[in-house]
Amino acid sequence: MDLGLKSRTALVCAASAGLGRACALALAKEGVSVTITARDRDRLEETAEELRRLTDVRISTVAGDITTDEGRAAALLACPNPDILINNAGGPPPGDFRDLSEEDWQAALNANLLTPIALIRATLDCMITRKFGRIINITSSAVKSPIPSLGLSNTARTGLTGFVAGLSRQVAKHNVTINNLLPGAFNTDRLRKTAEGTAKSSGREVDDILAERAAANPTRRVGEPEEFGAMCAFLCSAHAGYIVGQNILMDGGAFNSTM
Ligand code: NAD
């Protein structure tokens, strides 16, 4: 299927690895010129080189922390009027809420609520003028089914979900869609790091924890980032203008519900 995205431009945040990288690659394969951001310049450039080898579109990089004013300004300077915005940033740390400081809460709200809203604010009106825009927020399955140790994530991401629910319906008439993609367990550095944390506190092997996680899923595996990227590219496609304000859960069926 031709997704109708050739010559479009995309800003993909936090994309040197994992799900952000997969979204950038899937879009680039569809002919989208992509600007990717991440904090670690070397890793970002390595990823950009990989994407250039795999595709024939322009891949630009912006090194910086997307959760800061400077990081966002640099990203928007490099890609001021994207047709497509993929909001992503690292997830907040786990912990009992009694141990969390005011700073921990501010950091989580900044990274996973205020940063995506700031980037939407900076790019939305140009999309409306152009009569085409696609915004995807990478959130988490925690929005549908809270993860007890991730109170920061549960809270900040649910706030973003509420914001998107309202705004998306106001801009859909301009062929600008805003949707959230909710990953369950995907095979990325973050999944491994989380398993390493559990291994440390439980004295178990990381690989055993990952295998157990896969075995508990209806698919008997975790998701591959390429699968996530493909869904992201479709939601950004010319054919997806009638998908508005949705929360698309990709978790292999782990969330047990009838609808
Ligand atoms: P990852 O750790 O594999 O990759 C994160 C990417 O974001 C890297 O490129 C990193 O350099 C970049 N990054 C992180 N913080 C940044 C910042 N402040 N500014 C710029 N770049 C930054 O993570 P992932 O697994 O791809 O997860 C992406 C998002 O999805 C995270 O918010 C994560 O919490 C969420 N999520 C992931 C899973 C999963 O199983 N992988 C599940 C649920 C939610």
Coordinates of C-alpha atoms and ligand atoms in Angstrom, one line a residue:
M1 CA 0.0 0.0 0.0
D2 CA 1.3 3.5 -0.9
L3 CA 0.8 5.5 2.3
G4 CA 0.8 8.8 0.3
L5 CA 3.6 10.3 2.3
K6 CA 6.2 10.9 -0.3
S7 CA 8.0 14.3 0.1
R8 CA 6.3 14.9 3.5
T9 CA 8.5 16.0 6.5
A10 CA 8.6 14.7 10.0
L11 CA 10.1 15.6 13.3
V12 CA 10.6 12.5 15.3
C13 CA 11.7 13.1 18.9
A14 CA 13.9 10.9 21.0
A15 CA 14.7 8.7 18.0
S16 CA 18.3 7.4 18.3
A17 CA 17.0 4.1 19.5
G18 CA 14.0 2.0 20.3
L19 CA 10.5 3.0 19.3
G20 CA 11.4 6.5 18.1
R21 CA 14.0 5.1 15.8
A22 CA 11.6 2.6 14.5
C23 CA 9.0 5.3 13.7
A24 CA 11.6 7.4 12.0
L25 CA 12.8 4.4 9.8
A26 CA 9.2 3.4 8.9
L27 CA 8.4 7.0 7.8
A28 CA 11.7 7.4 5.9
K29 CA 10.9 4.2 4.0
E30 CA 7.7 5.8 2.9
G31 CA 9.6 8.8 1.4
V32 CA 9.3 11.2 4.4
S33 CA 12.3 13.5 5.1
V34 CA 12.9 13.0 8.7
T35 CA 14.6 15.0 11.5
I36 CA 15.5 12.9 14.5
T37 CA 16.5 14.1 17.9
A38 CA 18.3 12.6 20.9
R39 CA 20.6 13.7 23.7
D40 CA 23.7 11.6 22.8
R41 CA 25.2 13.1 19.6
D42 CA 27.3 10.1 18.7
R43 CA 24.5 7.6 19.0
L44 CA 22.2 9.9 17.1
E45 CA 24.6 10.3 14.2
E46 CA 25.1 6.5 14.1
T47 CA 21.4 6.0 13.9
A48 CA 21.1 8.7 11.2
E49 CA 23.8 6.9 9.1
E50 CA 21.9 3.7 9.4
L51 CA 18.7 5.3 8.3
R52 CA 20.5 6.9 5.3
R53 CA 21.9 3.5 4.3
L54 CA 18.4 2.0 4.5
T55 CA 16.5 4.7 2.7
D56 CA 17.0 7.4 0.1
V57 CA 15.4 10.4 1.9
R58 CA 17.0 13.3 3.7
I59 CA 17.7 12.5 7.4
S60 CA 18.7 15.4 9.6
T61 CA 19.8 15.3 13.2
V62 CA 19.4 17.6 16.2
A63 CA 21.3 16.7 19.4
G64 CA 19.6 17.9 22.6
D65 CA 17.3 17.2 25.4
I66 CA 13.8 17.5 24.0
T67 CA 12.4 18.2 27.5
T68 CA 14.2 21.5 27.7
D69 CA 13.3 24.8 26.0
E70 CA 16.7 24.8 24.3
G71 CA 16.3 21.3 23.0
R72 CA 12.8 22.0 21.6
A73 CA 14.0 25.3 20.0
A74 CA 16.9 23.5 18.3
A75 CA 14.5 20.8 17.0
L76 CA 12.0 23.3 15.7
L77 CA 14.8 25.4 14.1
A78 CA 15.9 22.3 12.1
C79 CA 12.4 21.3 11.3
P80 CA 10.1 24.3 11.7
N81 CA 7.0 23.2 9.9
P82 CA 6.8 19.4 9.9
D83 CA 3.8 17.7 8.3
I84 CA 4.3 14.9 10.9
L85 CA 5.2 15.2 14.6
I86 CA 6.1 12.2 16.6
N87 CA 6.3 13.1 20.3
N88 CA 8.5 10.8 22.3
A89 CA 10.9 11.1 25.3
G90 CA 12.3 8.8 27.9
G91 CA 9.8 7.4 30.4
P92 CA 9.9 8.5 34.1
P93 CA 11.6 6.2 36.7
P94 CA 9.7 3.7 38.8
G95 CA 9.3 4.2 42.6
D96 CA 6.9 4.3 45.5
F97 CA 5.1 7.6 45.4
R98 CA 6.1 8.3 49.0
D99 CA 9.7 8.5 47.9
L100 CA 9.1 10.9 45.1
S101 CA 10.1 14.5 45.4
E102 CA 8.4 17.6 44.0
E103 CA 11.3 17.7 41.4
D104 CA 10.5 14.1 40.3
W105 CA 6.9 15.1 39.7
Q106 CA 7.9 18.2 37.8
A107 CA 10.4 16.3 35.6
A108 CA 7.8 13.6 34.7
L109 CA 5.1 16.2 34.0
N110 CA 7.6 18.2 31.9
A111 CA 8.8 15.2 29.9
N112 CA 5.6 13.3 29.3
L113 CA 2.9 16.0 29.4
L114 CA 4.2 19.6 28.9
T115 CA 6.9 18.8 26.3
P116 CA 4.5 17.1 23.8
I117 CA 2.0 19.9 24.3
A118 CA 4.7 22.5 23.7
L119 CA 5.7 20.8 20.4
I120 CA 2.1 20.4 19.3
R121 CA 1.5 24.1 20.0
A122 CA 4.6 25.1 17.9
T123 CA 3.6 23.0 14.9
L124 CA -0.2 22.7 14.8
D125 CA -1.1 26.0 13.2
C126 CA 1.1 25.4 10.1
M127 CA -0.5 22.0 9.8
I128 CA -3.9 23.5 9.9
T129 CA -3.0 26.1 7.2
R130 CA -1.5 23.3 5.0
K131 CA -4.6 21.1 5.5
F132 CA -2.5 18.2 6.4
G133 CA -1.0 17.2 9.7
R134 CA -0.3 14.0 11.6
I135 CA 0.7 14.0 15.3
I136 CA 1.4 10.8 17.2
N137 CA 2.3 10.7 20.8
I138 CA 4.1 7.7 22.0
T139 CA 2.6 7.1 25.5
S140 CA 2.2 3.7 27.2
S141 CA -0.2 0.9 27.9
A142 CA -0.1 2.4 31.5
V143 CA -2.7 4.8 30.2
K144 CA -5.2 2.0 29.9
S145 CA -3.9 -0.2 32.7
P146 CA -1.9 1.5 35.4
I147 CA 1.5 0.0 36.3
P148 CA 1.8 0.1 40.1
S149 CA 5.5 1.1 40.2
L150 CA 5.1 3.7 37.6
G151 CA 2.9 6.3 39.2
L152 CA 4.8 9.2 37.5
S153 CA 4.2 7.6 34.1
N154 CA 0.5 6.7 34.8
T155 CA -0.2 10.3 35.9
A156 CA 1.7 12.4 33.3
R157 CA 0.7 10.3 30.3
T158 CA -3.0 10.2 31.3
G159 CA -2.9 13.9 31.5
L160 CA -1.6 14.0 27.9
T161 CA -4.4 11.6 26.9
G162 CA -7.0 13.9 28.2
F163 CA -5.5 16.9 26.4
V164 CA -5.4 15.0 23.1
A165 CA -8.9 13.8 23.5
G166 CA -10.1 17.4 23.5
L167 CA -7.8 19.1 21.0
S168 CA -7.9 16.3 18.4
R169 CA -11.6 16.9 17.8
Q170 CA -11.1 20.6 17.3
V171 CA -8.5 20.2 14.5
A172 CA -9.7 17.1 12.7
K173 CA -11.8 19.3 10.2
H174 CA -8.4 20.6 8.9
N175 CA -7.2 17.1 8.1
V176 CA -4.9 17.3 11.1
T177 CA -5.1 14.2 13.3
I178 CA -3.7 13.6 16.8
N179 CA -3.5 10.1 18.1
N180 CA -1.7 8.3 20.8
L181 CA 0.2 5.0 20.4
L182 CA 0.4 2.9 23.5
P183 CA 3.2 0.4 23.6
G184 CA 3.1 -2.6 25.9
A185 CA 6.4 -4.6 26.2
F186 CA 8.7 -3.9 23.2
N187 CA 12.1 -5.2 22.6
T188 CA 14.1 -2.0 23.3
D189 CA 17.0 -0.8 25.6
R190 CA 14.3 0.5 28.0
L191 CA 12.7 -3.0 28.4
R192 CA 16.1 -4.5 29.1
K193 CA 17.0 -1.8 31.6
T194 CA 13.7 -2.3 33.4
A195 CA 14.4 -6.0 33.5
E196 CA 18.0 -5.3 34.9
G197 CA 16.4 -3.3 37.7
T198 CA 14.1 -6.1 38.6
A199 CA 17.0 -8.6 38.4
K200 CA 19.0 -6.5 40.8
S201 CA 16.3 -6.3 43.4
S202 CA 15.2 -9.9 43.1
G203 CA 18.5 -11.6 42.5
R204 CA 17.2 -13.3 39.4
E205 CA 18.7 -13.4 35.9
V206 CA 17.8 -10.7 33.4
D207 CA 17.1 -13.2 30.6
D208 CA 14.8 -15.2 32.9
I209 CA 12.8 -12.1 33.7
L210 CA 12.5 -11.2 30.0
A211 CA 11.6 -14.8 29.0
E212 CA 8.9 -14.8 31.7
R213 CA 7.5 -11.5 30.5
A214 CA 7.3 -12.9 26.9
A215 CA 5.7 -16.2 28.1
A216 CA 3.0 -14.3 29.9
N217 CA 1.9 -12.4 26.8
P218 CA -0.9 -14.0 24.6
T219 CA 1.6 -13.8 21.6
R220 CA 4.3 -15.5 23.8
R221 CA 6.7 -12.8 22.9
V222 CA 7.4 -9.1 23.2
G223 CA 6.8 -6.7 20.4
E224 CA 9.4 -5.7 17.9
P225 CA 10.1 -2.0 17.3
E226 CA 9.5 -2.5 13.5
E227 CA 5.9 -3.5 14.2
F228 CA 5.4 -0.3 16.2
G229 CA 7.0 1.8 13.4
A230 CA 4.7 0.3 10.8
M231 CA 1.6 1.2 12.9
C232 CA 3.0 4.7 13.3
A233 CA 3.6 5.2 9.6
F234 CA 0.0 4.0 8.8
L235 CA -1.5 6.4 11.4
C236 CA 0.5 9.2 9.7
S237 CA -0.6 8.1 6.2
A238 CA -2.9 9.9 3.8
H239 CA -5.5 7.1 4.5
A240 CA -5.7 7.8 8.2
G241 CA -7.5 11.1 8.3
Y242 CA -10.6 9.5 9.9
I243 CA -8.7 8.1 12.8
V244 CA -8.9 10.9 15.4
G245 CA -8.1 11.1 19.1
Q246 CA -7.6 7.4 19.4
N247 CA -5.4 5.5 21.9
I248 CA -4.0 2.5 19.9
L249 CA -2.8 -0.2 22.2
M250 CA 0.0 -2.4 20.9
D251 CA 0.6 -5.0 23.6
G252 CA 0.1 -8.4 22.0
G253 CA -3.3 -8.6 23.8
A254 CA -1.8 -8.3 27.3
F255 CA -4.6 -6.0 28.4
N256 CA -7.5 -8.4 28.9
S257 CA -10.8 -6.8 27.8
T258 CA -13.7 -7.6 25.5
M259 CA -13.4 -4.2 23.8
Ligands
NAD1 P1 14.6 3.6 24.6 O1 15.3 3.8 26.0 O2 14.9 2.3 23.9 O3 14.9 4.8 23.6 C1 14.6 6.1 24.1 C2 15.1 7.0 23.0 O4 14.8 8.3 23.5 C3 16.6 7.0 22.9 O5 17.0 7.4 21.5 C4 17.1 8.1 23.8 O6 18.3 8.7 23.4 C5 16.0 9.1 23.6 N1 15.7 10.0 24.7 C6 15.3 9.7 25.9 N2 15.1 10.9 26.6 C7 15.3 11.9 25.8 C8 15.2 13.3 25.9 N3 14.9 13.9 27.1 N4 15.5 14.1 24.8 C9 15.9 13.5 23.7 N5 16.0 12.2 23.5 C10 15.7 11.4 24.5 O7 13.0 3.7 25.0 P2 11.8 3.0 24.2 O8 11.6 1.7 24.6 O9 12.0 3.3 22.7 O10 10.6 3.9 24.8 C11 10.1 5.1 24.2 C12 9.0 5.6 25.0 O11 8.0 4.6 25.1 C13 9.4 5.9 26.5 O12 8.7 7.0 26.9 C14 9.0 4.7 27.2 O13 8.7 4.9 28.6 C15 7.7 4.3 26.5 N6 7.3 2.9 26.6 C16 8.2 1.9 26.2 C17 7.8 0.6 26.4 C18 8.7 -0.6 25.9 O14 8.4 -1.7 26.3 N7 9.8 -0.3 25.2 C19 6.6 0.3 27.0 C20 5.8 1.3 27.5 C21 6.2 2.6 27.3

